Amino acid sequence: AISIIPVNTENKSNVAGRKNGLDMLRVFAIMMVITVHFIIAQGYYANPIAGKKYYFASMARWLAQTCCPIFMILSGYFLSRMKTGKKHFKSIIKFLRNYFVIVVIFVIYHKKYDMEAIKQLVNLNYMWYVNMYFGLLLISPYINQIIDQWDQYSKAVKTILCFFILASFGTITHEWFSNYWFGLYPILYYFIGAFFRKFEIKNIGKVSCFSIILILLMLQAAYTLFSGYGEKFDWVRNMGGYSCAYNATPTLICTVCLFQFFKDISLENKRINKVLEIISKQSLEIYLLVCMFVGDWVYQPLFEVVFVRYGVVYFWMVIVIVEIIIGTVLGWILNFALNNICGLIHRGCMKNCDFI
């Protein structure tokens, strides 16, 4: 039987230090971000729904849809103890700093000097996820006041169930139920992440999680194929229609199973752990750089070299590896440079203050 128990906060390994499994999960989410854009570039949405290839492409598409929900659950897991104060303020500043630097480079690189480009820069609209995450980061200490009341898992379940009804349930009823609050789904995922931080689900093993994910992907792909055969992909018909259907109930279940699958994985190889940690720490920068620059740089050259000779699967593998490597290196350089520049500015300001 499934059981839910509080996490032992007295055991420091449960609350401190890096967790290999969560680093692996973040790297998996980055891979899925790249896969989302890969599927678009392969013409998934432009071609009519038909055949075995489209069925397997649909399975890949639905799995890739877990990318952003994974990041949202991870946000809830790691931010659920955030309080208002200096640490909260610094996390927002660092997030905005890296975003603005990357987008300014993007604007200059593409010579987008019109007012619309500046407007998108200022209102964080170059990447919808950035706009969403800024808000989530901003209000996290206040969401956490609700989480702090979860002294029993039943209170947590009631909170999550409430937001599930508002933000996700309507996707499987074709909006015969309330859909006004669909936009709350990032908070729903945040609460789920916080739940995993405070409580542990027992007796759901990796085989069970993998089986649930596989069955759901097969069912979702079958639904996509038979509900719109011969037509182009319809967002509304395919469980959601809101923000790429990240709030779709099957996507929600798959994401929760992925978190449960990865969270307790522990690796003994220090080199692999270090690589995972480095990639994981640059996840935001990889997301922005891949979507704004790297994807355009590598897709067409690799298409002509790899896809034509070896087919789509090898092409996807090469694309994912190359984009993660380039994104990680550029992200590390960016963070190294900005951290040192900010450090110099801070030390200079402190000296001036002491002089005054």
mmCIF file with all atom_site columns, C-alpha atoms in Angstrom, residues 78-182:
data_model
loop_
_atom_site.group_PDB
_atom_site.id
_atom_site.type_symbol
_atom_site.label_atom_id
_atom_site.label_alt_id
_atom_site.label_comp_id
_atom_site.label_asym_id
_atom_site.label_entity_id
_atom_site.label_seq_id
_atom_site.pdbx_PDB_ins_code
_atom_site.Cartn_x
_atom_site.Cartn_y
_atom_site.Cartn_z
_atom_site.occupancy
_atom_site.B_iso_or_equiv
_atom_site.pdbx_formal_charge
_atom_site.auth_seq_id
_atom_site.auth_comp_id
_atom_site.auth_asym_id
_atom_site.auth_atom_id
_atom_site.pdbx_PDB_model_num
ATOM 1   C CA . PHE A 1 78  ? 14.008  24.263 -3.508  1.00 0.00 ? 78  PHE A CA 1
ATOM 2   C CA . LEU A 1 79  ? 12.153  27.529 -2.839  1.00 0.00 ? 79  LEU A CA 1
ATOM 3   C CA . SER A 1 80  ? 9.553   26.241 -0.391  1.00 0.00 ? 80  SER A CA 1
ATOM 4   C CA . ARG A 1 81  ? 11.614  27.524 2.555   1.00 0.00 ? 81  ARG A CA 1
ATOM 5   C CA . MET A 1 82  ? 12.354  30.924 1.045   1.00 0.00 ? 82  MET A CA 1
ATOM 6   C CA . LYS A 1 83  ? 11.504  33.879 3.257   1.00 0.00 ? 83  LYS A CA 1
ATOM 7   C CA . THR A 1 84  ? 11.336  37.573 2.449   1.00 0.00 ? 84  THR A CA 1
ATOM 8   C CA . GLY A 1 85  ? 14.717  39.157 3.018   1.00 0.00 ? 85  GLY A CA 1
ATOM 9   C CA . LYS A 1 86  ? 18.182  39.579 1.559   1.00 0.00 ? 86  LYS A CA 1
ATOM 10  C CA . LYS A 1 87  ? 18.459  36.055 0.122   1.00 0.00 ? 87  LYS A CA 1
ATOM 11  C CA . HIS A 1 88  ? 15.120  36.389 -1.670  1.00 0.00 ? 88  HIS A CA 1
ATOM 12  C CA . PHE A 1 89  ? 16.072  39.805 -3.063  1.00 0.00 ? 89  PHE A CA 1
ATOM 13  C CA . LYS A 1 90  ? 19.482  38.565 -4.285  1.00 0.00 ? 90  LYS A CA 1
ATOM 14  C CA . SER A 1 91  ? 17.910  35.565 -6.053  1.00 0.00 ? 91  SER A CA 1
ATOM 15  C CA . ILE A 1 92  ? 15.583  37.891 -7.991  1.00 0.00 ? 92  ILE A CA 1
ATOM 16  C CA . ILE A 1 93  ? 18.416  40.272 -8.898  1.00 0.00 ? 93  ILE A CA 1
ATOM 17  C CA . LYS A 1 94  ? 20.664  37.463 -10.161 1.00 0.00 ? 94  LYS A CA 1
ATOM 18  C CA . PHE A 1 95  ? 17.811  36.000 -12.202 1.00 0.00 ? 95  PHE A CA 1
ATOM 19  C CA . LEU A 1 96  ? 16.990  39.354 -13.829 1.00 0.00 ? 96  LEU A CA 1
ATOM 20  C CA . ARG A 1 97  ? 20.676  40.184 -14.323 1.00 0.00 ? 97  ARG A CA 1
ATOM 21  C CA . ASN A 1 98  ? 21.364  37.067 -16.373 1.00 0.00 ? 98  ASN A CA 1
ATOM 22  C CA . TYR A 1 99  ? 18.138  37.406 -18.340 1.00 0.00 ? 99  TYR A CA 1
ATOM 23  C CA . PHE A 1 100 ? 18.756  41.022 -19.316 1.00 0.00 ? 100 PHE A CA 1
ATOM 24  C CA . VAL A 1 101 ? 22.372  40.417 -20.308 1.00 0.00 ? 101 VAL A CA 1
ATOM 25  C CA . ILE A 1 102 ? 21.455  37.472 -22.563 1.00 0.00 ? 102 ILE A CA 1
ATOM 26  C CA . VAL A 1 103 ? 18.522  39.314 -24.135 1.00 0.00 ? 103 VAL A CA 1
ATOM 27  C CA . VAL A 1 104 ? 20.566  42.487 -24.745 1.00 0.00 ? 104 VAL A CA 1
ATOM 28  C CA . ILE A 1 105 ? 23.150  40.329 -26.542 1.00 0.00 ? 105 ILE A CA 1
ATOM 29  C CA . PHE A 1 106 ? 20.278  38.739 -28.511 1.00 0.00 ? 106 PHE A CA 1
ATOM 30  C CA . VAL A 1 107 ? 18.886  42.162 -29.498 1.00 0.00 ? 107 VAL A CA 1
ATOM 31  C CA . ILE A 1 108 ? 22.308  43.381 -30.625 1.00 0.00 ? 108 ILE A CA 1
ATOM 32  C CA . TYR A 1 109 ? 23.116  40.097 -32.409 1.00 0.00 ? 109 TYR A CA 1
ATOM 33  C CA . HIS A 1 110 ? 19.868  40.207 -34.418 1.00 0.00 ? 110 HIS A CA 1
ATOM 34  C CA . LYS A 1 111 ? 19.916  44.020 -34.743 1.00 0.00 ? 111 LYS A CA 1
ATOM 35  C CA . LYS A 1 112 ? 16.452  44.384 -33.215 1.00 0.00 ? 112 LYS A CA 1
ATOM 36  C CA . TYR A 1 113 ? 16.490  48.070 -32.319 1.00 0.00 ? 113 TYR A CA 1
ATOM 37  C CA . ASP A 1 114 ? 12.787  48.909 -32.725 1.00 0.00 ? 114 ASP A CA 1
ATOM 38  C CA . MET A 1 115 ? 10.457  49.867 -29.875 1.00 0.00 ? 115 MET A CA 1
ATOM 39  C CA . GLU A 1 116 ? 8.736   46.451 -29.875 1.00 0.00 ? 116 GLU A CA 1
ATOM 40  C CA . ALA A 1 117 ? 12.044  44.720 -29.169 1.00 0.00 ? 117 ALA A CA 1
ATOM 41  C CA . ILE A 1 118 ? 12.749  47.079 -26.260 1.00 0.00 ? 118 ILE A CA 1
ATOM 42  C CA . LYS A 1 119 ? 9.228   46.535 -24.932 1.00 0.00 ? 119 LYS A CA 1
ATOM 43  C CA . GLN A 1 120 ? 9.664   42.754 -24.982 1.00 0.00 ? 120 GLN A CA 1
ATOM 44  C CA . LEU A 1 121 ? 13.016  43.143 -23.229 1.00 0.00 ? 121 LEU A CA 1
ATOM 45  C CA . VAL A 1 122 ? 11.558  45.234 -20.414 1.00 0.00 ? 122 VAL A CA 1
ATOM 46  C CA . ASN A 1 123 ? 8.375   43.193 -19.821 1.00 0.00 ? 123 ASN A CA 1
ATOM 47  C CA . LEU A 1 124 ? 10.283  39.844 -19.845 1.00 0.00 ? 124 LEU A CA 1
ATOM 48  C CA . ASN A 1 125 ? 8.398   38.580 -22.887 1.00 0.00 ? 125 ASN A CA 1
ATOM 49  C CA . TYR A 1 126 ? 11.293  37.216 -24.936 1.00 0.00 ? 126 TYR A CA 1
ATOM 50  C CA . MET A 1 127 ? 10.712  33.892 -23.212 1.00 0.00 ? 127 MET A CA 1
ATOM 51  C CA . TRP A 1 128 ? 7.309   33.175 -21.636 1.00 0.00 ? 128 TRP A CA 1
ATOM 52  C CA . TYR A 1 129 ? 8.960   30.966 -19.020 1.00 0.00 ? 129 TYR A CA 1
ATOM 53  C CA . VAL A 1 130 ? 11.091  33.867 -17.781 1.00 0.00 ? 130 VAL A CA 1
ATOM 54  C CA . ASN A 1 131 ? 7.994   36.006 -17.346 1.00 0.00 ? 131 ASN A CA 1
ATOM 55  C CA . MET A 1 132 ? 6.280   33.220 -15.431 1.00 0.00 ? 132 MET A CA 1
ATOM 56  C CA . TYR A 1 133 ? 9.294   32.300 -13.295 1.00 0.00 ? 133 TYR A CA 1
ATOM 57  C CA . PHE A 1 134 ? 9.910   35.915 -12.290 1.00 0.00 ? 134 PHE A CA 1
ATOM 58  C CA . GLY A 1 135 ? 6.406   36.061 -10.846 1.00 0.00 ? 135 GLY A CA 1
ATOM 59  C CA . LEU A 1 136 ? 6.783   32.680 -9.154  1.00 0.00 ? 136 LEU A CA 1
ATOM 60  C CA . LEU A 1 137 ? 10.093  33.719 -7.610  1.00 0.00 ? 137 LEU A CA 1
ATOM 61  C CA . LEU A 1 138 ? 8.637   37.031 -6.512  1.00 0.00 ? 138 LEU A CA 1
ATOM 62  C CA . ILE A 1 139 ? 5.653   35.550 -4.662  1.00 0.00 ? 139 ILE A CA 1
ATOM 63  C CA . SER A 1 140 ? 7.366   32.382 -3.395  1.00 0.00 ? 140 SER A CA 1
ATOM 64  C CA . PRO A 1 141 ? 7.761   33.577 0.237   1.00 0.00 ? 141 PRO A CA 1
ATOM 65  C CA . TYR A 1 142 ? 4.036   34.298 0.396   1.00 0.00 ? 142 TYR A CA 1
ATOM 66  C CA . ILE A 1 143 ? 3.058   30.956 -1.134  1.00 0.00 ? 143 ILE A CA 1
ATOM 67  C CA . ASN A 1 144 ? 5.357   29.400 1.449   1.00 0.00 ? 144 ASN A CA 1
ATOM 68  C CA . GLN A 1 145 ? 3.213   30.807 4.243   1.00 0.00 ? 145 GLN A CA 1
ATOM 69  C CA . ILE A 1 146 ? 0.526   28.355 3.103   1.00 0.00 ? 146 ILE A CA 1
ATOM 70  C CA . ILE A 1 147 ? 3.093   25.537 2.920   1.00 0.00 ? 147 ILE A CA 1
ATOM 71  C CA . ASP A 1 148 ? 4.261   26.312 6.470   1.00 0.00 ? 148 ASP A CA 1
ATOM 72  C CA . GLN A 1 149 ? 0.794   25.286 7.677   1.00 0.00 ? 149 GLN A CA 1
ATOM 73  C CA . TRP A 1 150 ? 1.238   21.760 6.319   1.00 0.00 ? 150 TRP A CA 1
ATOM 74  C CA . ASP A 1 151 ? 1.902   20.058 9.632   1.00 0.00 ? 151 ASP A CA 1
ATOM 75  C CA . GLN A 1 152 ? -0.034  17.030 8.321   1.00 0.00 ? 152 GLN A CA 1
ATOM 76  C CA . TYR A 1 153 ? 0.089   15.591 4.812   1.00 0.00 ? 153 TYR A CA 1
ATOM 77  C CA . SER A 1 154 ? -3.724  15.751 4.596   1.00 0.00 ? 154 SER A CA 1
ATOM 78  C CA . LYS A 1 155 ? -3.524  19.570 4.607   1.00 0.00 ? 155 LYS A CA 1
ATOM 79  C CA . ALA A 1 156 ? -0.994  19.461 1.773   1.00 0.00 ? 156 ALA A CA 1
ATOM 80  C CA . VAL A 1 157 ? -3.163  17.056 -0.232  1.00 0.00 ? 157 VAL A CA 1
ATOM 81  C CA . LYS A 1 158 ? -6.217  19.308 0.206   1.00 0.00 ? 158 LYS A CA 1
ATOM 82  C CA . THR A 1 159 ? -4.244  22.332 -1.021  1.00 0.00 ? 159 THR A CA 1
ATOM 83  C CA . ILE A 1 160 ? -2.917  20.463 -4.055  1.00 0.00 ? 160 ILE A CA 1
ATOM 84  C CA . LEU A 1 161 ? -6.336  18.989 -4.825  1.00 0.00 ? 161 LEU A CA 1
ATOM 85  C CA . CYS A 1 162 ? -7.885  22.458 -4.734  1.00 0.00 ? 162 CYS A CA 1
ATOM 86  C CA . PHE A 1 163 ? -5.366  23.822 -7.253  1.00 0.00 ? 163 PHE A CA 1
ATOM 87  C CA . PHE A 1 164 ? -5.611  20.658 -9.360  1.00 0.00 ? 164 PHE A CA 1
ATOM 88  C CA . ILE A 1 165 ? -9.379  21.181 -9.705  1.00 0.00 ? 165 ILE A CA 1
ATOM 89  C CA . LEU A 1 166 ? -8.832  24.801 -10.719 1.00 0.00 ? 166 LEU A CA 1
ATOM 90  C CA . ALA A 1 167 ? -5.781  24.484 -12.972 1.00 0.00 ? 167 ALA A CA 1
ATOM 91  C CA . SER A 1 168 ? -5.765  20.990 -14.497 1.00 0.00 ? 168 SER A CA 1
ATOM 92  C CA . PHE A 1 169 ? -8.948  18.957 -14.106 1.00 0.00 ? 169 PHE A CA 1
ATOM 93  C CA . GLY A 1 170 ? -10.754 20.856 -16.872 1.00 0.00 ? 170 GLY A CA 1
ATOM 94  C CA . THR A 1 171 ? -8.205  19.640 -19.437 1.00 0.00 ? 171 THR A CA 1
ATOM 95  C CA . ILE A 1 172 ? -9.589  16.087 -19.328 1.00 0.00 ? 172 ILE A CA 1
ATOM 96  C CA . THR A 1 173 ? -13.237 17.190 -19.390 1.00 0.00 ? 173 THR A CA 1
ATOM 97  C CA . HIS A 1 174 ? -12.727 19.297 -22.528 1.00 0.00 ? 174 HIS A CA 1
ATOM 98  C CA . GLU A 1 175 ? -13.502 22.390 -20.478 1.00 0.00 ? 175 GLU A CA 1
ATOM 99  C CA . TRP A 1 176 ? -16.894 21.138 -19.318 1.00 0.00 ? 176 TRP A CA 1
ATOM 100 C CA . PHE A 1 177 ? -15.509 22.123 -15.964 1.00 0.00 ? 177 PHE A CA 1
ATOM 101 C CA . SER A 1 178 ? -14.103 25.442 -14.728 1.00 0.00 ? 178 SER A CA 1
ATOM 102 C CA . ASN A 1 179 ? -11.228 26.665 -16.904 1.00 0.00 ? 179 ASN A CA 1
ATOM 103 C CA . TYR A 1 180 ? -10.972 30.285 -15.743 1.00 0.00 ? 180 TYR A CA 1
ATOM 104 C CA . TRP A 1 181 ? -8.108  29.425 -13.374 1.00 0.00 ? 181 TRP A CA 1
ATOM 105 C CA . PHE A 1 182 ? -5.985  27.326 -15.774 1.00 0.00 ? 182 PHE A CA 1
#
